[in-house]
């Protein structure tokens, strides 16, 4: 059954390819007939109006940006001159010409309007350009132009080797590629002057160009080296002069090329690859081109990707969306663009963080306001229990803390380990937020599951002003951890000034130490060392050594008992 299905697929593919081939050939025949009628129509107009030829040549020179190129020549000579600039696919010149000069011209037994017929034809040509592939041109162009060998003696040949994925790209992609490699305003027909050779390893193009010197083409294309690398060219010659050459990338795909183009910030390559239909593929981290553009703040690229229909809500391997990434990097204008493109602001990462949490952590006040106005849940907690308010307190973003308090956020919510916003502010030294929360009557004595409290965390991290503030608030300095270590704020203090503050507040494990006992404790804290798995405790007059398995408080007790 499998082999039968494969055989049927091969048969259908062959039939489709044959239909496309015939469609291309038939289209060219039809176009040749229409061009003949255009020329006949113009001849009739010129015969009836002596000024018509001059009017027509003036329009052409203006349209093509030529200076007196068509002065004093016949209609036949004009058509030989413009033959370079149109073909059965790129037929805009003929369509526009007819629309201006042949509005009332009809031809054939059925009295067909040449303007209507050409406009209908162009629609079909555009559709074919978006459906037929480069490999179809490889077969059809030699048939179409056999016996019509153009004069290329005064032309320059561009020879290009492309990764073989180009074989299945659409015809319009080929046209876009050529136009991107040549100076702006290049108007020459592509189909009449290109040869396509497809091998199992690469696609080879030879294109003859009119109107440029070899040196000018070399100079221009050398400015496009990164562009060539990104879009899948691995060799380019002008006549016999090498401009670009590198080893073929066997892993090249258009989708990854788009990601790489965004990473490189090459908007020209991005635009081309988007027009080839590459948009939502991801790299190994699960990032799309849109995510990378958001990360780097490339507004033009983001606009191009959104215009091309990029999916705004794809998630990377960690559950992050483009909106979250732009949020993290504070690219406000991009965030507005994403929201206008209907990005979902309510999505969450794999650890259950949402956009408000990310904005709060990174201090993006304007974004926090915007997201909350869109009813994003600011009370949402991620897997570890943290919420937007806690993250703002942790990072020291006072303006966001005030805003969330006005929004009636609960400042007493705790994480799974028992930590709350107040502890996080104390731990990270954000005294303005600490004062603000104390005014809100937050309980400064709350302990985590392991017994740690705000004072311990401030002592451990050396935040002297916060320690002083908490002691004034009558926070008990003798609270111990409850994980079997019996660690207190004094044990954790790493700064002399904090130790002195704690000693003045009678911070000891059991209380009742005299002043000289307190000095011994301070000496222990200031001079303890760890060597060979043992604590050495010195009080300047004697020293004792304790196994490292004993707690530091145990060392303090033995030293105190000795005295």
Coordinates of C-alpha atoms in Angstrom, one line a residue:
X1 CA 0.0 0.0 0.0
X2 CA 2.9 2.3 0.8
X3 CA 4.5 1.8 -2.6
X4 CA 1.2 2.3 -4.3
X5 CA 0.7 5.6 -2.5
X6 CA 4.2 6.7 -3.4
X7 CA 3.6 5.8 -7.0
X8 CA 0.4 7.7 -7.1
X9 CA 2.1 10.7 -5.5
X10 CA 4.9 10.6 -8.1
X11 CA 2.3 10.4 -10.9
X12 CA 0.3 13.3 -9.5
X13 CA 3.5 15.4 -9.1
X14 CA 4.5 14.6 -12.7
X15 CA 1.0 15.6 -14.0
X16 CA 1.2 18.9 -12.0
X17 CA 4.7 19.7 -13.2
X18 CA 3.5 19.0 -16.8
X19 CA 0.5 21.3 -16.3
X20 CA 2.7 24.1 -14.9
X21 CA 5.1 23.7 -17.8
X22 CA 2.3 24.0 -20.3
X23 CA 0.8 26.9 -18.4
X24 CA 4.1 28.8 -18.7
X25 CA 4.5 28.1 -22.4
X26 CA 0.8 29.0 -23.1
X27 CA 1.1 32.2 -21.2
X28 CA 4.1 33.3 -23.2
X29 CA 2.3 32.5 -26.5
X30 CA -0.8 34.6 -25.3
X31 CA 1.4 37.5 -24.3
X32 CA 3.3 37.6 -27.6
X33 CA -0.1 37.9 -29.3
X34 CA -1.2 40.7 -27.0
X35 CA 2.0 42.6 -27.6
X36 CA 1.5 42.3 -31.4
X37 CA -2.0 43.9 -31.0
X38 CA -0.6 46.6 -28.8
X39 CA 1.9 47.5 -31.5
X40 CA -0.8 47.4 -34.2
X41 CA -3.0 49.6 -32.0
X42 CA -0.3 52.2 -31.6
X43 CA 0.5 52.2 -35.4
X44 CA -3.2 53.0 -36.0
X45 CA -3.2 55.8 -33.5
X46 CA 0.0 57.3 -35.0
X47 CA -1.4 57.1 -38.5
X48 CA -4.4 59.1 -37.4
X49 CA -2.5 61.6 -35.2
X50 CA 0.7 63.2 -36.4
X51 CA 1.7 64.2 -32.8
X52 CA 1.0 60.7 -31.3
X53 CA 4.5 59.3 -31.9
X54 CA 6.2 62.3 -30.1
X55 CA 3.7 62.1 -27.2
X56 CA 4.3 58.4 -26.9
X57 CA 8.2 58.7 -26.9
X58 CA 8.1 61.5 -24.4
X59 CA 5.9 59.4 -22.1
X60 CA 8.3 56.4 -22.4
X61 CA 11.4 58.5 -21.7
X62 CA 9.8 59.9 -18.6
X63 CA 8.5 56.5 -17.5
X64 CA 11.9 54.8 -18.0
X65 CA 13.9 57.8 -16.7
X66 CA 15.7 58.2 -20.1
X67 CA 17.1 61.4 -21.5
X68 CA 16.3 61.8 -25.3
X69 CA 17.0 58.1 -25.9
X70 CA 14.1 57.7 -28.3
X71 CA 14.5 61.0 -30.3
X72 CA 13.5 60.7 -34.0
X73 CA 13.1 56.9 -34.2
X74 CA 10.2 54.8 -35.6
X75 CA 7.7 52.8 -33.6
X76 CA 9.4 49.6 -34.7
X77 CA 12.7 50.9 -33.4
X78 CA 11.0 51.9 -30.1
X79 CA 9.7 48.4 -29.6
X80 CA 13.2 47.0 -30.3
X81 CA 14.6 49.3 -27.7
X82 CA 12.1 48.4 -25.0
X83 CA 12.3 44.7 -25.7
X84 CA 14.9 44.5 -22.9
X85 CA 12.4 45.7 -20.4
X86 CA 9.4 43.4 -20.4
X87 CA 8.6 39.7 -20.7
X88 CA 5.6 37.4 -20.3
X89 CA 5.9 37.6 -16.5
X90 CA 7.1 41.1 -16.0
X91 CA 4.6 42.8 -18.3
X92 CA 3.9 46.0 -16.3
X93 CA 5.4 48.3 -19.0
X94 CA 3.1 47.0 -21.7
X95 CA 0.0 47.1 -19.5
X96 CA 0.7 50.7 -18.4
X97 CA 1.4 51.8 -21.9
X98 CA -1.9 50.4 -23.2
X99 CA -3.8 51.8 -20.3
X100 CA -2.7 55.3 -21.3
X101 CA -2.7 55.2 -25.1
X102 CA -5.1 52.4 -26.1
X103 CA -8.1 52.8 -23.9
X104 CA -10.5 52.7 -26.8
X105 CA -8.6 50.1 -28.9
X106 CA -10.4 46.8 -29.7
X107 CA -9.2 43.9 -31.7
X108 CA -10.4 40.6 -33.2
X109 CA -13.7 39.3 -34.3
X110 CA -15.1 39.7 -30.8
X111 CA -14.0 43.3 -30.5
X112 CA -11.9 42.7 -27.3
X113 CA -10.6 45.6 -25.4
X114 CA -6.8 45.4 -25.3
X115 CA -6.6 47.2 -22.0
X116 CA -9.1 44.7 -20.3
X117 CA -7.3 41.7 -21.9
X118 CA -3.9 42.8 -20.7
X119 CA -5.1 43.5 -17.2
X120 CA -6.7 40.1 -17.0
X121 CA -3.6 38.6 -18.4
X122 CA -1.4 40.3 -15.8
X123 CA -3.5 38.8 -13.0
X124 CA -2.8 35.3 -14.3
X125 CA 0.9 36.1 -14.8
X126 CA 1.1 37.3 -11.2
X127 CA -0.6 34.2 -9.9
X128 CA 1.7 31.9 -11.9
X129 CA 4.7 33.8 -10.6
X130 CA 3.6 33.0 -7.0
X131 CA 2.9 29.3 -7.8
X132 CA 5.4 28.1 -10.4
X133 CA 8.9 27.2 -9.1
X134 CA 12.4 27.8 -10.3
X135 CA 12.7 24.2 -11.4
X136 CA 9.7 24.8 -13.7
X137 CA 11.5 27.7 -15.3
X138 CA 14.6 25.5 -15.7
X139 CA 12.5 23.4 -18.1
X140 CA 10.2 26.0 -19.8
X141 CA 12.6 28.9 -20.6
X142 CA 14.7 27.0 -23.1
X143 CA 11.4 26.0 -24.9
X144 CA 10.0 29.5 -24.8
X145 CA 13.1 31.2 -26.1
X146 CA 14.5 28.6 -28.4
X147 CA 15.6 30.3 -31.7
X148 CA 15.4 33.7 -30.1
X149 CA 18.9 34.1 -28.9
X150 CA 19.4 37.7 -27.6
X151 CA 22.4 39.8 -28.4
X152 CA 24.5 39.8 -25.2
X153 CA 27.8 41.1 -26.8
X154 CA 27.5 44.4 -24.8
X155 CA 26.2 42.8 -21.6
X156 CA 27.9 41.6 -18.4
X157 CA 27.2 38.1 -17.1
X158 CA 26.5 37.5 -13.4
X159 CA 27.1 33.9 -12.5
X160 CA 25.5 32.8 -9.2
X161 CA 25.5 29.5 -7.3
X162 CA 22.7 29.0 -4.9
X163 CA 21.9 26.4 -2.3
X164 CA 19.6 23.8 -3.8
X165 CA 16.7 24.9 -1.7
X166 CA 16.3 27.6 -4.2
X167 CA 15.2 25.0 -6.7
X168 CA 11.7 24.8 -5.1
X169 CA 11.4 28.6 -4.5
X170 CA 8.8 30.5 -6.4
X171 CA 9.4 32.4 -9.6
X172 CA 8.8 35.7 -7.8
X173 CA 11.7 34.8 -5.4
X174 CA 14.1 34.6 -8.4
X175 CA 13.0 38.0 -9.6
X176 CA 13.4 39.5 -6.2
X177 CA 16.9 38.0 -5.8
X178 CA 18.1 39.5 -9.1
X179 CA 16.7 42.9 -8.3
X180 CA 18.3 42.9 -4.8
X181 CA 21.7 42.2 -6.4
X182 CA 21.5 45.0 -8.8
X183 CA 21.3 48.8 -8.3
X184 CA 18.0 50.4 -7.4
X185 CA 15.9 51.1 -10.5
X186 CA 17.1 48.1 -12.5
X187 CA 14.3 47.5 -15.0
X188 CA 15.6 44.8 -17.4
X189 CA 13.6 41.7 -18.1
X190 CA 14.8 38.6 -16.2
X191 CA 13.1 35.8 -18.1
X192 CA 14.7 36.8 -21.5
X193 CA 18.2 37.0 -20.1
X194 CA 18.6 34.2 -17.5
X195 CA 19.7 30.7 -17.8
X196 CA 19.0 28.2 -15.1
X197 CA 20.9 25.0 -14.5
X198 CA 19.9 22.7 -11.6
X199 CA 22.2 20.0 -10.3
X200 CA 21.9 17.7 -7.3
X201 CA 24.2 20.0 -5.4
X202 CA 23.2 23.5 -6.3
X203 CA 21.2 25.9 -8.6
X204 CA 23.4 27.8 -11.1
X205 CA 22.1 31.1 -12.6
X206 CA 23.6 33.0 -15.4
X207 CA 22.1 36.4 -16.0
X208 CA 23.2 38.9 -18.7
X209 CA 22.9 42.6 -17.6
X210 CA 22.6 45.6 -19.8
X211 CA 23.8 49.1 -19.0
X212 CA 26.6 48.5 -16.5
X213 CA 30.3 48.2 -16.6
X214 CA 32.1 45.2 -15.1
X215 CA 33.7 47.4 -12.5
X216 CA 30.5 49.1 -11.5
X217 CA 28.8 45.7 -10.9
X218 CA 31.7 44.4 -8.9
X219 CA 31.8 47.5 -6.7
X220 CA 28.0 47.3 -6.1
X221 CA 27.8 43.6 -5.4
X222 CA 30.8 43.7 -3.0
X223 CA 28.6 45.8 -0.7
X224 CA 26.2 42.9 -0.5
X225 CA 28.4 40.1 0.9
X226 CA 26.5 39.6 4.1
X227 CA 23.2 39.6 2.2
X228 CA 24.5 36.9 -0.2
X229 CA 25.7 34.8 2.7
X230 CA 22.4 35.1 4.5
X231 CA 20.1 34.3 1.6
X232 CA 21.9 31.2 0.3
X233 CA 24.4 32.4 -2.4
X234 CA 27.8 30.7 -2.0
X235 CA 29.4 31.9 -5.2
X236 CA 29.0 35.0 -7.4
X237 CA 31.1 36.1 -10.4
X238 CA 30.9 39.1 -12.7
X239 CA 32.1 37.8 -16.0
X240 CA 35.2 35.9 -14.8
X241 CA 35.8 38.1 -11.7
X242 CA 35.1 36.4 -8.4
X243 CA 33.1 38.7 -6.0
X244 CA 31.9 36.2 -3.4
X245 CA 32.8 32.6 -2.7
X246 CA 32.4 30.3 0.4
X247 CA 31.8 26.7 1.2
X248 CA 28.3 25.5 0.6
X249 CA 26.3 25.3 3.9
X250 CA 24.7 21.8 3.7
X251 CA 22.3 22.8 6.5
X252 CA 20.9 25.9 4.8
X253 CA 17.2 26.4 4.9
X254 CA 15.2 29.5 4.2
X255 CA 13.5 29.4 7.6
X256 CA 16.8 29.3 9.6
X257 CA 18.2 31.9 7.1
X258 CA 15.4 34.3 8.3
X259 CA 16.4 33.8 11.9
X260 CA 20.0 34.4 11.1
X261 CA 19.2 37.5 9.0
X262 CA 17.2 39.0 11.9
X263 CA 20.1 38.1 14.3
X264 CA 22.5 39.9 11.9
X265 CA 20.1 42.9 11.6
X266 CA 20.2 42.7 7.8
X267 CA 16.7 44.0 6.9
X268 CA 17.3 43.6 3.2
X269 CA 17.8 39.9 3.6
X270 CA 14.8 39.7 6.0
X271 CA 12.6 41.4 3.5
X272 CA 13.6 39.0 0.7
X273 CA 13.2 35.9 2.9
X274 CA 9.8 37.0 4.1
X275 CA 8.7 37.4 0.5
X276 CA 9.8 33.8 -0.1
X277 CA 7.3 32.8 2.6
X278 CA 9.7 32.0 5.4
X279 CA 8.4 33.4 8.7
X280 CA 7.7 31.3 11.8
X281 CA 10.5 28.7 11.9
X282 CA 12.6 28.5 15.1
X283 CA 16.2 28.0 16.2
X284 CA 17.3 25.3 18.7
X285 CA 16.1 27.6 21.6
X286 CA 12.7 27.7 20.0
X287 CA 13.0 31.4 19.1
X288 CA 11.4 32.8 16.0
X289 CA 12.7 35.6 13.8
X290 CA 10.1 37.9 15.5
X291 CA 11.4 37.0 19.0
X292 CA 15.0 37.8 17.9
X293 CA 13.9 41.1 16.4
X294 CA 12.0 42.0 19.6
X295 CA 15.0 41.1 21.7
X296 CA 17.3 43.4 19.7
X297 CA 14.9 46.2 19.3
X298 CA 14.8 46.2 15.5
X299 CA 11.6 48.0 15.0
X300 CA 11.7 48.0 11.1
X301 CA 12.2 44.2 11.1
X302 CA 9.4 43.7 13.6
X303 CA 7.1 45.8 11.4
X304 CA 8.1 43.7 8.3
X305 CA 7.6 40.4 10.2
X306 CA 4.2 41.5 11.5
X307 CA 3.1 42.8 8.0
X308 CA 4.1 39.4 6.6
X309 CA 1.8 37.7 9.1
X310 CA 4.3 36.4 11.7
X311 CA 2.6 34.5 14.6
X312 CA 2.8 36.8 17.6
X313 CA 2.0 34.2 20.2
X314 CA 4.4 31.4 19.4
X315 CA 6.3 30.3 22.6
X316 CA 10.0 29.4 22.8
X317 CA 11.4 26.4 24.7
X318 CA 10.8 28.3 28.0
X319 CA 7.3 29.5 27.1
X320 CA 8.3 33.0 26.4
X321 CA 6.5 34.9 23.6
X322 CA 7.7 37.9 21.5
X323 CA 5.7 40.2 23.8
X324 CA 7.5 38.9 26.9
X325 CA 10.9 39.3 25.2
X326 CA 10.2 42.9 24.1
X327 CA 8.9 43.5 27.7
X328 CA 12.1 42.1 29.2
X329 CA 14.3 44.4 27.1
X330 CA 12.0 47.5 27.6
X331 CA 11.3 48.0 23.9
X332 CA 8.1 50.0 24.5
X333 CA 7.3 50.9 20.9
X334 CA 7.6 47.2 19.9
X335 CA 5.3 46.2 22.7
X336 CA 2.7 48.6 21.3
X337 CA 3.2 47.1 17.8
X338 CA 2.7 43.6 19.1
X339 CA -0.4 44.5 21.0
X340 CA -1.8 46.2 17.9
X341 CA -1.1 42.9 16.1
X342 CA -3.3 41.2 18.8
X343 CA -0.5 39.6 20.8
X344 CA -2.1 37.8 23.8
X345 CA -0.8 39.6 27.0
X346 CA -2.3 36.9 29.3
X347 CA 0.0 34.1 28.3
X348 CA 2.5 32.6 30.9
X349 CA 6.0 31.1 30.7
X350 CA 6.8 27.6 31.7
X351 CA 7.4 28.8 35.3
X352 CA 3.9 30.5 35.2
X353 CA 5.4 34.1 35.0
X354 CA 3.2 36.5 33.1
X355 CA 3.9 39.8 31.3
X356 CA 3.2 42.0 34.3
X357 CA 5.7 40.1 36.4
X358 CA 8.4 40.5 33.7
X359 CA 7.7 44.2 33.4
X360 CA 7.6 44.7 37.2
X361 CA 11.0 42.9 37.6
X362 CA 12.6 44.9 34.9
X363 CA 11.2 48.3 36.1
X364 CA 9.0 49.0 33.0
X365 CA 6.5 51.3 34.7
X366 CA 4.7 52.3 31.5
X367 CA 4.3 48.7 30.4
X368 CA 3.0 47.7 33.8
X369 CA 0.3 50.4 33.5
X370 CA -0.5 49.4 30.0
X371 CA -0.8 45.7 30.8
X372 CA -3.0 46.2 33.8
X373 CA -5.2 48.5 31.7
X374 CA -5.6 45.4 29.5
X375 CA -6.7 43.4 32.6
X376 CA -3.6 41.3 32.8
X377 CA -3.7 39.6 36.3
X378 CA -1.2 41.4 38.5
X379 CA -2.0 39.1 41.5
X380 CA -0.9 36.0 39.5
X381 CA 1.8 33.9 41.2
X382 CA 4.4 31.8 39.4
X383 CA 5.4 28.3 40.4
X384 CA 7.5 29.5 43.3
X385 CA 4.8 31.7 44.6
X386 CA 6.3 35.0 43.5
X387 CA 4.1 37.7 42.1
X388 CA 4.6 41.0 40.3
X389 CA 4.6 43.0 43.6
X390 CA 7.4 40.8 45.1
X391 CA 9.5 41.1 41.9
X392 CA 9.2 44.9 41.9
X393 CA 10.2 45.0 45.6
X394 CA 13.1 42.6 44.9
X395 CA 14.4 44.8 42.1
X396 CA 13.9 48.1 43.8
X397 CA 11.3 49.6 41.5
X398 CA 9.6 52.0 43.9
X399 CA 7.3 53.6 41.4
X400 CA 5.9 50.2 40.4
X401 CA 5.5 49.2 44.1
X402 CA 3.5 52.3 44.8
X403 CA 1.3 51.8 41.7
X404 CA 0.6 48.2 42.6
X405 CA -0.3 49.2 46.2
X406 CA -2.8 51.7 44.7
X407 CA -4.2 48.8 42.7
X408 CA -4.9 47.1 46.1
X409 CA -2.3 44.4 45.7
X410 CA -1.9 42.3 48.9
X411 CA 1.6 43.1 50.2
X412 CA 1.5 40.1 52.7
X413 CA 1.3 37.3 50.1
X414 CA 4.1 34.7 50.7
X415 CA 6.0 32.5 48.3
X416 CA 6.1 28.8 48.7
X417 CA 9.2 29.1 50.9
X418 CA 7.5 31.6 53.1
X419 CA 9.3 34.7 51.8
X420 CA 7.3 37.9 51.2
X421 CA 7.8 41.2 49.4
X422 CA 9.1 42.9 52.6
X423 CA 11.9 40.2 53.0
X424 CA 12.9 40.6 49.4
X425 CA 13.2 44.4 49.7
X426 CA 15.3 44.0 52.9
X427 CA 17.5 41.3 51.4
X428 CA 18.3 43.4 48.4
X429 CA 18.8 46.7 50.2
X430 CA 15.9 48.8 48.9
X431 CA 15.3 51.0 52.0
X432 CA 12.7 53.3 50.3
X433 CA 10.5 50.2 49.6
X434 CA 11.1 48.9 53.2
X435 CA 10.0 52.2 54.7
X436 CA 7.0 52.3 52.3
X437 CA 5.9 48.8 53.4
X438 CA 6.4 49.5 57.1
X439 CA 4.0 52.4 56.6
X440 CA 1.5 49.9 55.2
X441 CA 1.8 48.0 58.5
X442 CA 3.5 45.0 56.9
X443 CA 4.6 42.6 59.7
X444 CA 8.5 42.8 59.8
X445 CA 8.7 39.7 62.0
X446 CA 7.3 37.2 59.4
X447 CA 9.6 34.2 59.0
X448 CA 10.3 32.0 56.0
X449 CA 9.7 28.2 56.3
X450 CA 13.4 27.8 57.4
X451 CA 13.0 30.5 60.1
X452 CA 14.9 33.3 58.3
X453 CA 13.3 36.7 58.6
X454 CA 13.9 40.2 57.1
X455 CA 16.5 41.2 59.7
X456 CA 18.6 38.1 59.1
X457 CA 18.5 38.7 55.3
X458 CA 19.5 42.3 55.7
X459 CA 22.3 41.3 58.1
X460 CA 23.6 38.6 55.8
X461 CA 23.7 41.0 52.8
X462 CA 25.3 44.0 54.7
X463 CA 22.4 46.4 54.5
X464 CA 23.2 48.5 57.6
X465 CA 20.6 51.2 57.2
X466 CA 17.8 48.6 56.9
X467 CA 19.2 46.6 59.9
X468 CA 19.1 49.9 62.0
X469 CA 15.5 50.6 60.8
X470 CA 14.3 47.1 61.6
X471 CA 15.8 47.2 65.1
X472 CA 14.0 50.5 65.7
X473 CA 10.8 48.7 64.7
X474 CA 11.5 46.3 67.6
X475 CA 12.3 43.3 65.4
X476 CA 13.6 40.5 67.6
X477 CA 17.3 40.1 66.8
X478 CA 17.5 36.7 68.6
X479 CA 15.1 34.8 66.3
X480 CA 16.8 31.6 65.1
X481 CA 16.5 29.5 62.0
X482 CA 14.5 26.4 62.6
X483 CA 16.4 24.1 60.3
X484 CA 18.6 22.7 63.1
X485 CA 21.5 25.2 62.6
X486 CA 20.1 27.7 65.2
X487 CA 21.6 30.6 63.2
X488 CA 20.7 34.1 64.3
X489 CA 21.0 37.6 62.8
X490 CA 24.3 38.0 64.7
X491 CA 25.7 34.8 63.2
X492 CA 24.9 36.0 59.7
X493 CA 26.3 39.5 60.1
X494 CA 29.3 40.1 57.9
X495 CA 29.9 43.8 58.6
X496 CA 31.4 45.3 61.8
X497 CA 28.8 48.1 62.0
X498 CA 25.9 45.6 61.8
X499 CA 27.6 43.5 64.5
X500 CA 27.8 46.5 66.8
X501 CA 24.2 47.4 66.1
X502 CA 23.1 43.9 67.0
X503 CA 25.2 43.7 70.2
X504 CA 23.8 47.0 71.3
X505 CA 20.3 45.5 70.9
X506 CA 21.4 42.6 73.1
X507 CA 21.4 40.2 70.1
X508 CA 22.6 36.9 71.6
X509 CA 21.3 33.5 71.4
X510 CA 20.1 33.3 75.0
X511 CA 20.4 36.9 76.2
X512 CA 22.0 38.0 79.5
X513 CA 25.5 38.5 78.1
X514 CA 27.6 41.1 79.9
X515 CA 29.5 43.7 78.0
X516 CA 32.8 41.8 78.0
X517 CA 31.0 38.7 76.9
X518 CA 29.6 40.6 74.0
X519 CA 33.1 41.7 73.1
X520 CA 34.0 38.0 72.9
X521 CA 31.2 37.3 70.5
X522 CA 32.2 40.2 68.3
X523 CA 35.8 38.9 68.4
X524 CA 34.5 35.5 67.3
X525 CA 32.6 37.0 64.5
X526 CA 35.5 39.2 63.3
X527 CA 38.3 36.6 63.6
X528 CA 36.7 33.2 63.0
X529 CA 38.5 31.0 60.4
X530 CA 37.9 27.6 58.9
X531 CA 40.8 25.3 58.5
X532 CA 40.8 21.6 57.8
X533 CA 37.1 21.2 58.5
X534 CA 37.4 22.9 61.9
X535 CA 36.3 26.4 63.2
X536 CA 39.1 28.3 65.0
X537 CA 37.6 30.9 67.5
X538 CA 39.9 33.5 68.9
X539 CA 39.1 36.2 71.6
X540 CA 42.6 37.8 71.5
X541 CA 43.6 36.2 74.8
X542 CA 43.1 32.6 74.0
X543 CA 41.8 30.4 71.2
X544 CA 39.7 27.3 70.9
X545 CA 39.1 25.0 68.0
X546 CA 35.8 23.3 67.3
X547 CA 34.8 20.6 64.8
X548 CA 33.2 22.2 61.7
X549 CA 30.2 20.0 62.3
X550 CA 29.3 22.3 65.3
X551 CA 27.3 25.3 64.5
X552 CA 28.9 28.7 64.8
X553 CA 26.6 29.5 67.7
X554 CA 27.9 26.5 69.5
X555 CA 31.4 28.0 69.3
X556 CA 30.0 31.2 70.7
X557 CA 28.5 29.3 73.6
X558 CA 31.7 27.4 74.5
X559 CA 33.7 30.6 74.3
X560 CA 31.2 32.4 76.6
X561 CA 31.1 29.5 79.1
X562 CA 34.9 29.5 79.3
X563 CA 34.8 33.1 80.5

